Amino acid sequence: MSLSRARARRSRRRSTGGRATLLTAVAVAGVMTLTSCSGSGGGKTASTGGNYVTGATGITTAAKGERDDAPQLDGETVDGKTLDTTTLKGKVVVLNIWGSWCPPCRAEAPDFAKVSKELADAGKDVAFVGINTRDSSPQNAVSFEETFGITYPSLYDPAGKLMLRFPKGTLNPNAIPSTIILDREGKIAARTLAPLGEERLRSMIDPILAEQ
């Protein structure tokens, strides 16, 4: 093989490798964008298939009897205590995935504080649980809770490992903020990938709370 042909072949290999590296980087960036904090999230609420139904408000629901089991979510809370969501079966559970660094999370926090307190004061069988993610220090999360009057516990999950426990193909929390409602049997009944105000939050909780 001539020297010029060998050089040309090596040049093509370098070019092909460069394109493959670029495509890989683009794919990774796409995944990171999907799971990043978003102000609207409205475009990310498409149904994942199966028996899920996505309403005009961006809330996806699953009919009773056709729901997936929620994974066990356990570990240390932001205030140093421990929590295991499987002990909450028998109650409707509101899971809210949030970060102190996330503007939509700050926007919805006062409504979560208000609704959780009012339901507790009314003696409703509803438990609120936060999952704090991507905060480098639990103190940031504690300050957030103090600022917005959040009194329910939040699991500290800086690396997002708890979010990965939700199987693919379920109503999993693949954006921040996300809110998931578990029925009394610990099954996933509803999900949204967008921040919630008081009215929409209650519209997720009330139908599940009314189930017999």
XYZ file of N, CA, C and O in Angstrom:
848
model
N 0.854 -1.197 0.000
C 0.000 0.000 0.000
C 0.889 1.246 0.000
O 1.867 1.328 0.739
N 0.566 2.220 -0.855
C 1.374 3.427 -0.924
C 1.207 4.248 0.335
O 0.214 4.139 1.060
N 2.211 5.078 0.600
C 2.172 5.949 1.795
C 0.992 6.896 1.748
O 0.311 7.126 2.749
N 0.646 7.436 0.571
C -0.460 8.393 0.462
C -1.796 7.718 0.742
O -2.677 8.293 1.372
N -1.986 6.432 0.281
C -3.238 5.738 0.532
C -3.387 5.402 2.014
O -4.490 5.457 2.575
N -2.307 5.043 2.669
C -2.359 4.742 4.106
C -2.756 5.968 4.897
O -3.545 5.906 5.837
N -2.180 7.133 4.543
C -2.528 8.374 5.235
C -4.004 8.715 5.041
O -4.691 9.166 5.965
N -4.537 8.501 3.839
C -5.944 8.806 3.561
C -6.862 7.914 4.379
O -7.890 8.353 4.892
N -6.502 6.606 4.533
C -7.338 5.684 5.311
C -7.360 6.092 6.778
O -8.397 6.057 7.429
N -6.179 6.464 7.333
C -6.131 6.905 8.737
C -6.958 8.154 8.932
O -7.633 8.332 9.951
N -6.947 9.053 7.940
C -7.724 10.286 8.042
C -9.213 9.999 8.095
O -9.957 10.601 8.862
N -9.698 9.003 7.269
C -11.115 8.657 7.276
C -11.521 8.056 8.609
O -12.615 8.296 9.115
N -10.642 7.202 9.216
C -10.953 6.601 10.510
C -11.088 7.669 11.585
O -11.977 7.617 12.426
N -10.186 8.668 11.577
C -10.261 9.745 12.564
C -11.552 10.522 12.394
O -12.213 10.903 13.352
N -11.960 10.774 11.131
C -13.189 11.532 10.865
C -14.407 10.775 11.358
O -15.313 11.336 11.985
N -14.453 9.438 11.070
C -15.593 8.621 11.510
C -15.678 8.572 13.027
O -16.746 8.684 13.620
N -14.527 8.404 13.693
C -14.518 8.382 15.158
C -14.983 9.685 15.750
O -15.692 9.721 16.746
N -14.621 10.803 15.105
C -15.043 12.116 15.588
C -16.544 12.281 15.493
O -17.189 12.804 16.404
N -17.158 11.800 14.381
C -18.606 11.898 14.232
C -19.321 11.042 15.266
O -20.345 11.439 15.820
N -18.785 9.846 15.545
C -19.411 8.966 16.549
C -19.369 9.614 17.924
O -20.340 9.561 18.687
N -18.225 10.248 18.257
C -18.114 10.918 19.554
C -19.116 12.049 19.667
O -19.759 12.250 20.699
N -19.281 12.819 18.577
C -20.221 13.932 18.570
C -21.654 13.438 18.758
O -22.425 14.003 19.531
N -22.027 12.349 18.057
C -23.382 11.810 18.184
C -23.647 11.314 19.596
O -24.736 11.499 20.137
N -22.648 10.692 20.228
C -22.804 10.231 21.606
C -23.031 11.406 22.532
O -23.887 11.370 23.423
N -22.269 12.478 22.345
C -22.414 13.661 23.192
C -23.801 14.274 23.052
O -24.416 14.698 24.037
N -24.315 14.314 21.817
C -25.650 14.863 21.583
C -26.704 14.024 22.287
O -27.651 14.539 22.891
N -26.566 12.685 22.227
C -27.535 11.799 22.870
C -27.541 12.000 24.375
O -28.598 12.063 25.005
N -26.352 12.096 24.982
C -26.271 12.321 26.427
C -26.891 13.648 26.799
O -27.622 13.767 27.781
N -26.637 14.678 25.992
C -27.221 15.990 26.269
C -28.729 15.937 26.227
O -29.419 16.582 27.021
N -29.282 15.128 25.302
C -30.732 15.002 25.208
C -31.325 14.385 26.457
O -32.360 14.822 26.950
N -30.657 13.356 27.000
C -31.142 12.734 28.228
C -31.091 13.712 29.376
O -32.016 13.817 30.188
N -30.012 14.484 29.498
C -29.881 15.449 30.575
C -30.945 16.527 30.473
O -31.470 16.994 31.480
N -31.300 16.935 29.243
C -32.348 17.938 29.078
C -33.688 17.406 29.549
O -34.467 18.113 30.184
N -33.975 16.138 29.271
C -35.246 15.541 29.671
C -35.426 15.574 31.170
O -36.520 15.782 31.672
N -34.311 15.373 31.925
C -34.417 15.263 33.370
C -34.079 16.565 34.075
O -33.921 16.590 35.278
N -33.966 17.660 33.335
C -33.587 18.918 33.957
C -34.802 19.678 34.433
O -35.921 19.413 34.028
N -34.545 20.665 35.320
C -35.608 21.512 35.841
C -36.232 22.290 34.696
O -35.547 22.850 33.853
N -37.562 22.309 34.620
C -38.269 22.953 33.515
C -39.365 23.833 34.039
O -40.025 23.508 35.016
N -39.562 24.967 33.403
C -40.590 25.892 33.855
C -41.995 25.461 33.508
O -42.940 25.828 34.174
N -42.162 24.684 32.442
C -43.523 24.314 32.068
C -43.751 22.826 32.156
O -44.679 22.370 32.789
N -42.867 22.055 31.509
C -43.027 20.609 31.511
C -44.220 20.140 30.696
O -44.476 18.954 30.610
N -44.979 21.066 30.111
C -46.196 20.682 29.400
C -45.936 19.770 28.230
O -46.767 18.941 27.897
N -44.755 19.904 27.603
C -44.462 19.068 26.459
C -43.952 17.701 26.823
O -43.632 16.909 25.958
N -43.818 17.406 28.120
C -43.231 16.146 28.545
C -44.250 15.248 29.218
O -43.885 14.320 29.915
N -45.515 15.511 29.028
C -46.531 14.756 29.757
C -47.261 13.758 28.877
O -48.356 13.344 29.180
N -46.638 13.364 27.776
C -47.279 12.390 26.902
C -47.427 11.058 27.620
O -46.614 10.686 28.436
N -48.485 10.354 27.283
C -48.725 9.047 27.894
C -47.596 8.097 27.565
O -47.033 8.113 26.477
N -47.218 7.255 28.540
C -46.167 6.275 28.315
C -46.715 4.993 27.733
O -46.007 4.016 27.591
N -47.985 4.955 27.387
C -48.559 3.772 26.766
C -49.404 2.994 27.753
O -49.729 3.444 28.836
N -49.763 1.760 27.367
C -50.552 0.922 28.257
C -51.916 1.535 28.506
O -52.602 1.972 27.595
N -52.326 1.565 29.765
C -53.655 2.044 30.126
C -53.620 3.433 30.744
O -54.479 3.791 31.531
N -52.609 4.203 30.424
C -52.471 5.547 30.969
C -53.210 6.557 30.093
O -53.225 6.447 28.876
N -53.784 7.563 30.754
C -54.516 8.605 30.042
C -53.988 9.953 30.487
O -53.953 10.260 31.686
N -53.565 10.784 29.530
C -53.071 12.114 29.834
C -54.136 13.145 29.528
O -54.624 13.228 28.404
N -54.519 13.928 30.534
C -55.540 14.950 30.354
C -54.966 16.244 29.826
O -53.750 16.407 29.680
N -55.847 17.183 29.548
C -55.442 18.474 28.996
C -54.568 19.256 29.959
O -53.801 20.123 29.548
N -54.642 18.950 31.259
C -53.841 19.658 32.258
C -52.439 19.087 32.380
O -51.634 19.584 33.166
N -52.123 18.041 31.615
C -50.802 17.433 31.710
C -50.692 16.422 32.831
O -49.595 15.997 33.175
N -51.812 16.013 33.410
C -51.830 15.007 34.465
C -52.176 13.659 33.838
O -53.205 13.515 33.185
N -51.303 12.679 34.025
C -51.507 11.339 33.491
C -52.025 10.438 34.595
O -51.489 10.432 35.705
N -53.068 9.665 34.297
C -53.688 8.816 35.312
C -53.759 7.368 34.826
O -53.708 7.091 33.622
N -53.883 6.477 35.793
C -54.081 5.059 35.504
C -55.327 4.602 36.231
O -55.534 4.940 37.401
N -56.165 3.840 35.561
C -57.407 3.368 36.163
C -57.126 2.391 37.293
O -56.132 1.656 37.271
N -58.003 2.384 38.276
C -57.864 1.445 39.388
C -57.919 0.018 38.841
O -58.730 -0.312 38.000
N -57.032 -0.831 39.324
C -56.940 -2.189 38.819
C -55.948 -2.330 37.686
O -55.635 -3.451 37.268
N -55.446 -1.215 37.164
C -54.486 -1.250 36.058
C -53.240 -0.439 36.397
O -52.560 0.084 35.518
N -52.939 -0.340 37.681
C -51.839 0.491 38.155
C -50.606 -0.344 38.500
O -50.724 -1.484 38.928
N -49.448 0.276 38.341
C -48.193 -0.382 38.682
C -47.842 -0.122 40.145
O -48.143 0.938 40.706
N -47.168 -1.104 40.750
C -46.685 -0.919 42.111
C -45.591 0.135 42.137
O -44.704 0.160 41.278
N -45.633 0.997 43.125
C -44.551 1.954 43.330
C -43.372 1.237 43.967
O -43.566 0.284 44.734
N -42.152 1.644 43.670
C -40.996 1.018 44.319
C -40.885 1.449 45.771
O -41.506 2.437 46.185
N -40.115 0.701 46.532
C -39.817 1.124 47.897
C -38.891 2.335 47.838
O -37.863 2.320 47.176
N -39.282 3.391 48.516
C -38.486 4.603 48.579
C -38.116 4.815 50.042
O -38.968 5.122 50.866
N -36.867 4.622 50.348
C -36.452 4.691 51.737
C -35.065 5.305 51.857
O -34.316 5.376 50.888
N -34.760 5.751 53.057
C -33.446 6.330 53.290
C -33.504 7.454 54.296
O -34.463 7.591 55.059
N -32.485 8.284 54.269
C -32.370 9.397 55.206
C -33.097 10.624 54.672
O -33.079 10.902 53.470
N -33.745 11.330 55.573
C -34.429 12.563 55.195
C -33.466 13.744 55.313
O -32.364 13.616 55.860
N -33.880 14.889 54.804
C -32.999 16.058 54.817
C -32.677 16.522 56.230
O -31.666 17.194 56.450
N -33.527 16.150 57.204
C -33.261 16.549 58.590
C -32.631 15.423 59.405
O -32.609 15.465 60.637
N -32.090 14.408 58.713
C -31.324 13.372 59.385
C -32.119 12.222 59.963
O -31.550 11.344 60.623
N -33.408 12.160 59.719
C -34.217 11.044 60.178
C -34.292 9.985 59.071
O -33.631 10.109 58.047
N -35.080 8.937 59.283
C -35.238 7.911 58.259
C -36.709 7.773 57.887
O -37.595 8.069 58.692
N -36.938 7.308 56.667
C -38.300 7.178 56.162
C -38.354 6.030 55.169
O -37.429 5.832 54.379
N -39.451 5.275 55.208
C -39.707 4.192 54.262
C -41.159 4.336 53.805
O -42.080 4.196 54.609
N -41.363 4.614 52.530
C -42.717 4.877 52.041
C -43.613 3.641 52.077
O -44.836 3.783 52.057
N -43.045 2.446 52.156
C -43.892 1.255 52.203
C -44.686 1.183 53.511
O -45.693 0.474 53.574
N -44.254 1.914 54.524
C -44.992 1.933 55.796
C -46.229 2.817 55.711
O -47.021 2.861 56.655
N -46.403 3.514 54.590
C -47.526 4.441 54.440
C -48.710 3.817 53.710
O -49.692 4.513 53.429
N -48.633 2.536 53.393
C -49.766 1.881 52.735
C -51.008 2.008 53.606
O -50.948 1.913 54.824
N -52.151 2.236 52.969
C -53.385 2.545 53.678
C -53.722 4.020 53.594
O -54.841 4.425 53.887
N -52.719 4.808 53.173
C -52.933 6.240 52.958
C -52.690 6.580 51.497
O -51.959 5.874 50.787
N -53.302 7.658 51.038
C -52.947 8.227 49.745
C -51.644 9.001 49.948
O -51.520 9.798 50.879
N -50.660 8.723 49.110
C -49.333 9.340 49.272
C -49.067 10.285 48.108
O -49.227 9.926 46.942
N -48.661 11.499 48.442
C -48.292 12.504 47.453
C -46.771 12.619 47.445
O -46.164 13.059 48.426
N -46.152 12.179 46.365
C -44.701 12.256 46.212
C -44.352 13.465 45.354
O -44.844 13.588 44.230
N -43.516 14.330 45.882
C -43.096 15.516 45.126
C -41.580 15.526 45.005
O -40.861 15.535 46.007
N -41.087 15.496 43.756
C -39.647 15.518 43.502
C -39.235 16.957 43.268
O -39.774 17.629 42.387
N -38.259 17.441 44.031
C -37.922 18.859 43.996
C -36.444 19.088 44.317
O -35.754 18.203 44.806
N -35.995 20.292 44.027
C -34.661 20.738 44.412
C -34.715 22.200 44.802
O -35.493 22.975 44.235
N -33.911 22.589 45.761
C -33.926 23.983 46.212
C -33.424 24.934 45.133
O -33.707 26.130 45.161
N -32.696 24.410 44.158
C -32.111 25.191 43.070
C -33.090 25.407 41.914
O -32.775 26.094 40.941
N -34.277 24.813 41.996
C -35.216 24.737 40.867
C -36.310 25.801 40.993
O -37.144 25.719 41.898
N -36.343 26.820 40.114
C -37.360 27.880 40.212
C -38.808 27.375 40.209
O -39.611 27.842 41.020
N -39.212 26.418 39.330
C -40.604 25.932 39.405
C -40.911 25.244 40.729
O -42.057 25.267 41.185
N -39.908 24.623 41.334
C -40.120 23.996 42.651
C -40.418 25.057 43.696
O -41.288 24.866 44.560
N -39.716 26.167 43.625
C -39.974 27.271 44.570
C -41.365 27.856 44.320
O -42.053 28.254 45.263
N -41.777 27.891 43.061
C -43.090 28.467 42.740
C -44.227 27.618 43.292
O -45.247 28.155 43.751
N -44.099 26.293 43.267
C -45.188 25.429 43.708
C -45.146 25.128 45.203
O -46.132 24.664 45.776
N -44.026 25.379 45.861
C -43.847 24.999 47.261
C -44.902 25.578 48.206
O -45.417 24.848 49.069
N -45.279 26.860 48.095
C -46.301 27.376 49.014
C -47.635 26.645 48.902
O -48.323 26.446 49.907
N -47.999 26.223 47.690
C -49.256 25.499 47.512
C -49.174 24.094 48.112
O -50.150 23.606 48.689
N -48.026 23.453 47.992
C -47.855 22.147 48.615
C -47.919 22.263 50.134
O -48.524 21.418 50.811
N -47.305 23.305 50.674
C -47.354 23.522 52.120
C -48.790 23.744 52.585
O -49.231 23.170 53.596
N -49.537 24.546 51.837
C -50.912 24.863 52.209
C -51.812 23.632 52.137
O -52.550 23.327 53.090
N -51.762 22.914 51.023
C -52.651 21.772 50.834
C -52.323 20.661 51.829
O -53.221 20.040 52.411
N -51.046 20.394 52.053
C -50.674 19.335 52.995
C -51.161 19.658 54.400
O -51.662 18.776 55.114
N -51.063 20.913 54.809
C -51.511 21.310 56.147
C -53.028 21.221 56.273
O -53.558 20.712 57.272
N -53.742 21.694 55.257
C -55.203 21.670 55.314
C -55.746 20.247 55.330
O -56.710 19.940 56.053
N -55.155 19.356 54.561
C -55.601 17.967 54.556
C -55.299 17.289 55.890
O -56.099 16.494 56.394
N -54.139 17.612 56.469
C -53.795 17.049 57.779
C -54.750 17.565 58.850
O -55.227 16.792 59.694
N -55.045 18.864 58.819
C -55.953 19.448 59.804
C -57.360 18.864 59.683
O -58.093 18.781 60.670
N -57.728 18.460 58.459
C -59.054 17.885 58.219
C -59.098 16.395 58.530
O -60.152 15.765 58.404
N -57.971 15.829 58.944
C -57.924 14.418 59.298
C -57.980 13.476 58.115
O -58.376 12.314 58.264
N -57.590 13.941 56.940
C -57.621 13.098 55.745
C -56.450 12.111 55.754
O -55.366 12.411 56.269
N -56.681 10.937 55.183
C -55.636 9.908 55.122
C -54.705 10.165 53.944
O -54.649 9.404 52.972
N -53.983 11.267 54.017
C -53.047 11.651 52.968
C -51.694 11.939 53.603
O -51.614 12.647 54.612
N -50.645 11.356 53.029
C -49.281 11.622 53.498
C -48.482 12.262 52.370
O -48.459 11.751 51.242
N -47.862 13.378 52.656
C -46.987 14.044 51.696
C -45.542 13.629 51.978
O -45.111 13.605 53.137
N -44.808 13.324 50.924
C -43.396 12.977 51.042
C -42.642 13.661 49.906
O -43.012 13.516 48.735
N -41.625 14.391 50.237
C -40.779 15.006 49.225
C -39.583 14.112 48.916
O -39.167 13.295 49.743
N -39.050 14.250 47.720
C -37.770 13.644 47.369
C -36.889 14.775 46.868
O -37.089 15.307 45.782
N -35.942 15.166 47.695
C -35.045 16.258 47.350
C -33.871 15.707 46.546
O -33.185 14.784 46.984
N -33.625 16.278 45.374
C -32.583 15.742 44.509
C -31.670 16.837 43.971
O -32.071 17.994 43.833
N -30.433 16.443 43.722
C -29.397 17.299 43.131
C -29.025 18.495 44.004
O -28.476 19.474 43.500
N -29.316 18.434 45.269
C -28.820 19.447 46.201
C -27.525 18.940 46.803
O -27.472 17.825 47.345
N -26.480 19.733 46.731
C -25.157 19.295 47.193
C -25.078 19.177 48.704
O -24.208 18.491 49.240
N -25.982 19.840 49.404
C -25.983 19.803 50.863
C -27.414 19.725 51.368
O -28.282 20.435 50.868
N -27.663 18.885 52.377
C -29.024 18.836 52.940
C -29.440 20.153 53.571
O -30.633 20.425 53.693
N -28.468 20.981 53.958
C -28.806 22.261 54.562
C -29.538 23.159 53.573
O -30.421 23.932 53.957
N -29.195 23.065 52.295
C -29.922 23.837 51.284
C -31.397 23.440 51.263
O -32.289 24.284 51.136
N -31.643 22.130 51.386
C -33.018 21.629 51.387
C -33.758 22.051 52.651
O -34.932 22.419 52.601
N -33.062 21.996 53.786
C -33.679 22.409 55.057
C -34.066 23.886 55.004
O -35.161 24.277 55.431
N -33.197 24.710 54.461
C -33.492 26.143 54.341
C -34.699 26.382 53.444
O -35.538 27.248 53.714
N -34.783 25.616 52.361
C -35.931 25.694 51.446
C -37.218 25.386 52.201
O -38.214 26.109 52.090
N -37.222 24.301 52.966
C -38.420 23.897 53.697
C -38.817 24.952 54.734
O -40.010 25.245 54.912
N -37.834 25.526 55.398
C -38.130 26.557 56.386
C -38.704 27.804 55.721
O -39.639 28.429 56.238
N -38.156 28.154 54.570
C -38.612 29.350 53.856
C -40.071 29.226 53.435
O -40.855 30.180 53.557
N -40.458 28.055 52.952
C -41.797 27.876 52.391
C -42.769 27.169 53.336
O -43.905 26.898 52.956
N -42.343 26.893 54.536
C -43.245 26.296 55.517
C -43.589 24.854 55.238
O -44.685 24.393 55.577
N -42.663 24.109 54.630
C -42.872 22.685 54.358
C -42.658 21.909 55.653
O -41.562 21.942 56.235
N -43.676 21.198 56.113
C -43.572 20.465 57.380
C -43.510 18.954 57.197
O -43.213 18.233 58.140
N -43.813 18.462 55.998
C -43.741 17.017 55.768
C -42.303 16.610 55.433
O -41.486 17.448 55.032
N -41.961 15.338 55.592
C -40.571 14.903 55.398
C -40.178 14.812 53.931
O -41.020 14.602 53.057
N -38.887 14.951 53.683
C -38.343 14.773 52.335
C -37.113 13.879 52.412
O -36.199 14.124 53.203
N -37.097 12.841 51.599
C -35.927 11.994 51.470
C -34.820 12.768 50.765
O -35.079 13.508 49.807
N -33.595 12.606 51.238
C -32.450 13.293 50.642
C -31.821 12.374 49.596
O -31.295 11.308 49.914
N -31.893 12.781 48.335
C -31.480 11.939 47.216
C -30.649 12.760 46.223
O -31.080 13.008 45.098
N -29.449 13.190 46.631
C -28.686 14.115 45.792
C -28.303 13.555 44.428
O -28.189 14.301 43.453
N -28.116 12.244 44.326
C -27.703 11.637 43.056
C -28.871 11.151 42.213
O -28.674 10.644 41.112
N -30.104 11.290 42.711
C -31.274 10.861 41.951
C -31.465 9.352 41.891
O -32.163 8.842 41.012
N -30.893 8.615 42.834
C -30.989 7.152 42.799
C -32.412 6.658 43.075
O -32.835 5.646 42.536
N -33.139 7.363 43.930
C -34.504 6.934 44.236
C -35.402 7.049 43.011
O -36.291 6.217 42.788
N -35.181 8.084 42.201
C -35.977 8.261 40.992
C -35.767 7.102 40.020
O -36.690 6.711 39.278
N -34.562 6.526 40.032
C -34.251 5.428 39.120
C -34.884 4.113 39.557
O -34.844 3.136 38.808
N -35.451 4.062 40.750
C -36.115 2.835 41.194
C -37.450 2.607 40.490
O -37.978 1.498 40.504
N -37.996 3.662 39.901
C -39.246 3.506 39.149
C -38.944 2.804 37.836
O -38.135 3.273 37.048
N -39.586 1.672 37.557
C -39.298 0.942 36.314
C -39.692 1.759 35.088
O -40.630 2.556 35.119
N -38.981 1.537 34.001
C -39.361 2.145 32.730
C -40.721 1.604 32.299
O -41.057 0.466 32.546
N -41.489 2.455 31.644
C -42.814 2.053 31.198
C -43.890 2.320 32.222
O -45.062 2.096 31.965
N -43.486 2.819 33.406
C -44.466 3.196 34.421
C -44.589 4.720 34.426
O -43.889 5.417 33.692
N -45.469 5.216 35.277
C -45.578 6.665 35.442
C -44.436 7.126 36.346
O -44.622 7.424 37.520
N -43.246 7.165 35.789
C -42.069 7.502 36.587
C -41.765 8.995 36.558
O -42.173 9.704 35.646
N -41.049 9.489 37.565
C -40.760 10.931 37.658
C -39.494 11.287 36.886
O -38.401 11.306 37.442
N -39.612 11.586 35.594
C -38.421 11.860 34.787
C -38.234 13.341 34.492
O -37.679 13.718 33.469
N -38.699 14.182 35.390
C -38.443 15.626 35.297
C -38.475 16.192 36.716
O -38.918 15.534 37.653
N -37.946 17.383 36.861
C -37.955 18.071 38.153
C -38.555 19.454 37.940
O -38.040 20.219 37.127
N -39.671 19.791 38.608
C -40.399 18.962 39.566
C -41.282 17.914 38.889
O -41.647 18.053 37.735
N -41.581 16.874 39.644
C -42.601 15.888 39.284
C -43.445 15.623 40.516
O -42.952 15.744 41.643
N -44.696 15.245 40.298
C -45.562 14.850 41.408
C -46.262 13.557 41.038
O -46.793 13.417 39.930
N -46.246 12.610 41.968
C -46.868 11.309 41.771
C -47.818 11.041 42.932
O -47.482 11.311 44.091
N -49.001 10.525 42.618
C -49.973 10.154 43.644
C -50.044 8.631 43.719
O -50.268 7.967 42.703
N -49.839 8.077 44.911
C -49.985 6.648 45.150
C -51.323 6.397 45.833
O -51.714 7.136 46.740
N -52.017 5.348 45.397
C -53.276 5.019 46.053
C -53.013 4.300 47.376
O -51.853 4.096 47.773
N -54.058 3.897 48.053
C -53.911 3.297 49.377
C -53.207 1.946 49.350
O -52.749 1.456 50.377
N -53.117 1.326 48.175
C -52.429 0.052 48.035
C -50.962 0.226 47.637
O -50.266 -0.754 47.378
N -50.513 1.469 47.567
C -49.126 1.722 47.188
C -48.879 1.635 45.702
O -47.743 1.434 45.260
N -49.919 1.823 44.897
C -49.792 1.777 43.438
C -49.841 3.185 42.851
O -50.454 4.090 43.420
N -49.197 3.343 41.688
C -49.075 4.656 41.059
C -50.379 4.992 40.338
O -50.739 4.353 39.343
N -51.073 6.014 40.829
C -52.386 6.362 40.293
C -52.349 7.560 39.351
O -53.161 7.648 38.430
N -51.439 8.493 39.585
C -51.401 9.707 38.762
C -50.012 10.318 38.812
O -49.257 10.119 39.768
N -49.697 11.075 37.756
C -48.393 11.738 37.682
C -48.490 12.995 36.839
O -49.240 13.056 35.862
N -47.707 13.992 37.203
C -47.488 15.145 36.331
C -46.015 15.504 36.367
O -45.339 15.325 37.392
N -45.516 16.012 35.241
C -44.127 16.432 35.137
C -44.016 17.947 35.106
O -42.993 18.482 34.688
N -45.059 18.620 35.558
C -45.094 20.081 35.554
C -45.348 20.588 36.965
O -45.903 19.869 37.798
N -44.934 21.825 37.258
C -45.242 22.401 38.576
C -46.744 22.553 38.755
O -47.483 22.745 37.788
N -47.187 22.469 40.010
C -48.613 22.486 40.314
C -48.985 23.648 41.207
O -48.268 23.971 42.158
N -50.146 24.248 40.926
C -50.772 25.168 41.854
C -51.746 24.401 42.728
O -51.938 23.198 42.568
N -52.397 25.111 43.653
C -53.296 24.458 44.598
C -54.420 23.696 43.902
O -54.714 22.541 44.247
N -55.074 24.313 42.927
C -56.235 23.692 42.287
C -55.863 22.400 41.583
O -56.548 21.378 41.732
N -54.789 22.413 40.817
C -54.399 21.207 40.074
C -53.876 20.129 41.024
O -54.081 18.930 40.786
N -53.209 20.531 42.098
C -52.744 19.551 43.078
C -53.928 18.833 43.705
O -53.946 17.599 43.812
N -54.941 19.587 44.093
C -56.138 18.959 44.675
C -56.856 18.079 43.646
O -57.433 17.048 44.000
N -56.811 18.480 42.380
C -57.478 17.687 41.347
C -56.794 16.339 41.143
O -57.407 15.397 40.637
N -55.534 16.228 41.536
C -54.842 14.940 41.485
C -55.172 14.086 42.700
O -55.320 12.865 42.602
N -55.269 14.736 43.862
C -55.442 14.007 45.121
C -56.886 13.553 45.329
O -57.143 12.398 45.714
N -57.838 14.447 45.108
C -59.241 14.205 45.497
C -59.833 12.924 44.897
O -60.493 12.153 45.615
N -59.656 12.645 43.596
C -60.271 11.415 43.052
C -59.707 10.145 43.685
O -60.440 9.167 43.876
N -58.424 10.162 44.000
C -57.795 8.973 44.611
C -58.243 8.851 46.065
O -58.513 7.739 46.557
N -58.380 9.973 46.724
C -58.846 9.965 48.115
C -60.283 9.472 48.212
O -60.676 8.852 49.199
N -61.078 9.723 47.175
C -62.494 9.332 47.173
C -62.711 7.855 46.855
O -63.811 7.339 47.033
N -61.663 7.183 46.385
C -61.808 5.767 46.046
C -62.056 4.923 47.288
O -61.523 5.174 48.366
N -62.871 3.890 47.112
C -63.176 2.963 48.215
C -62.331 1.691 48.081
O -62.004 1.269 46.998
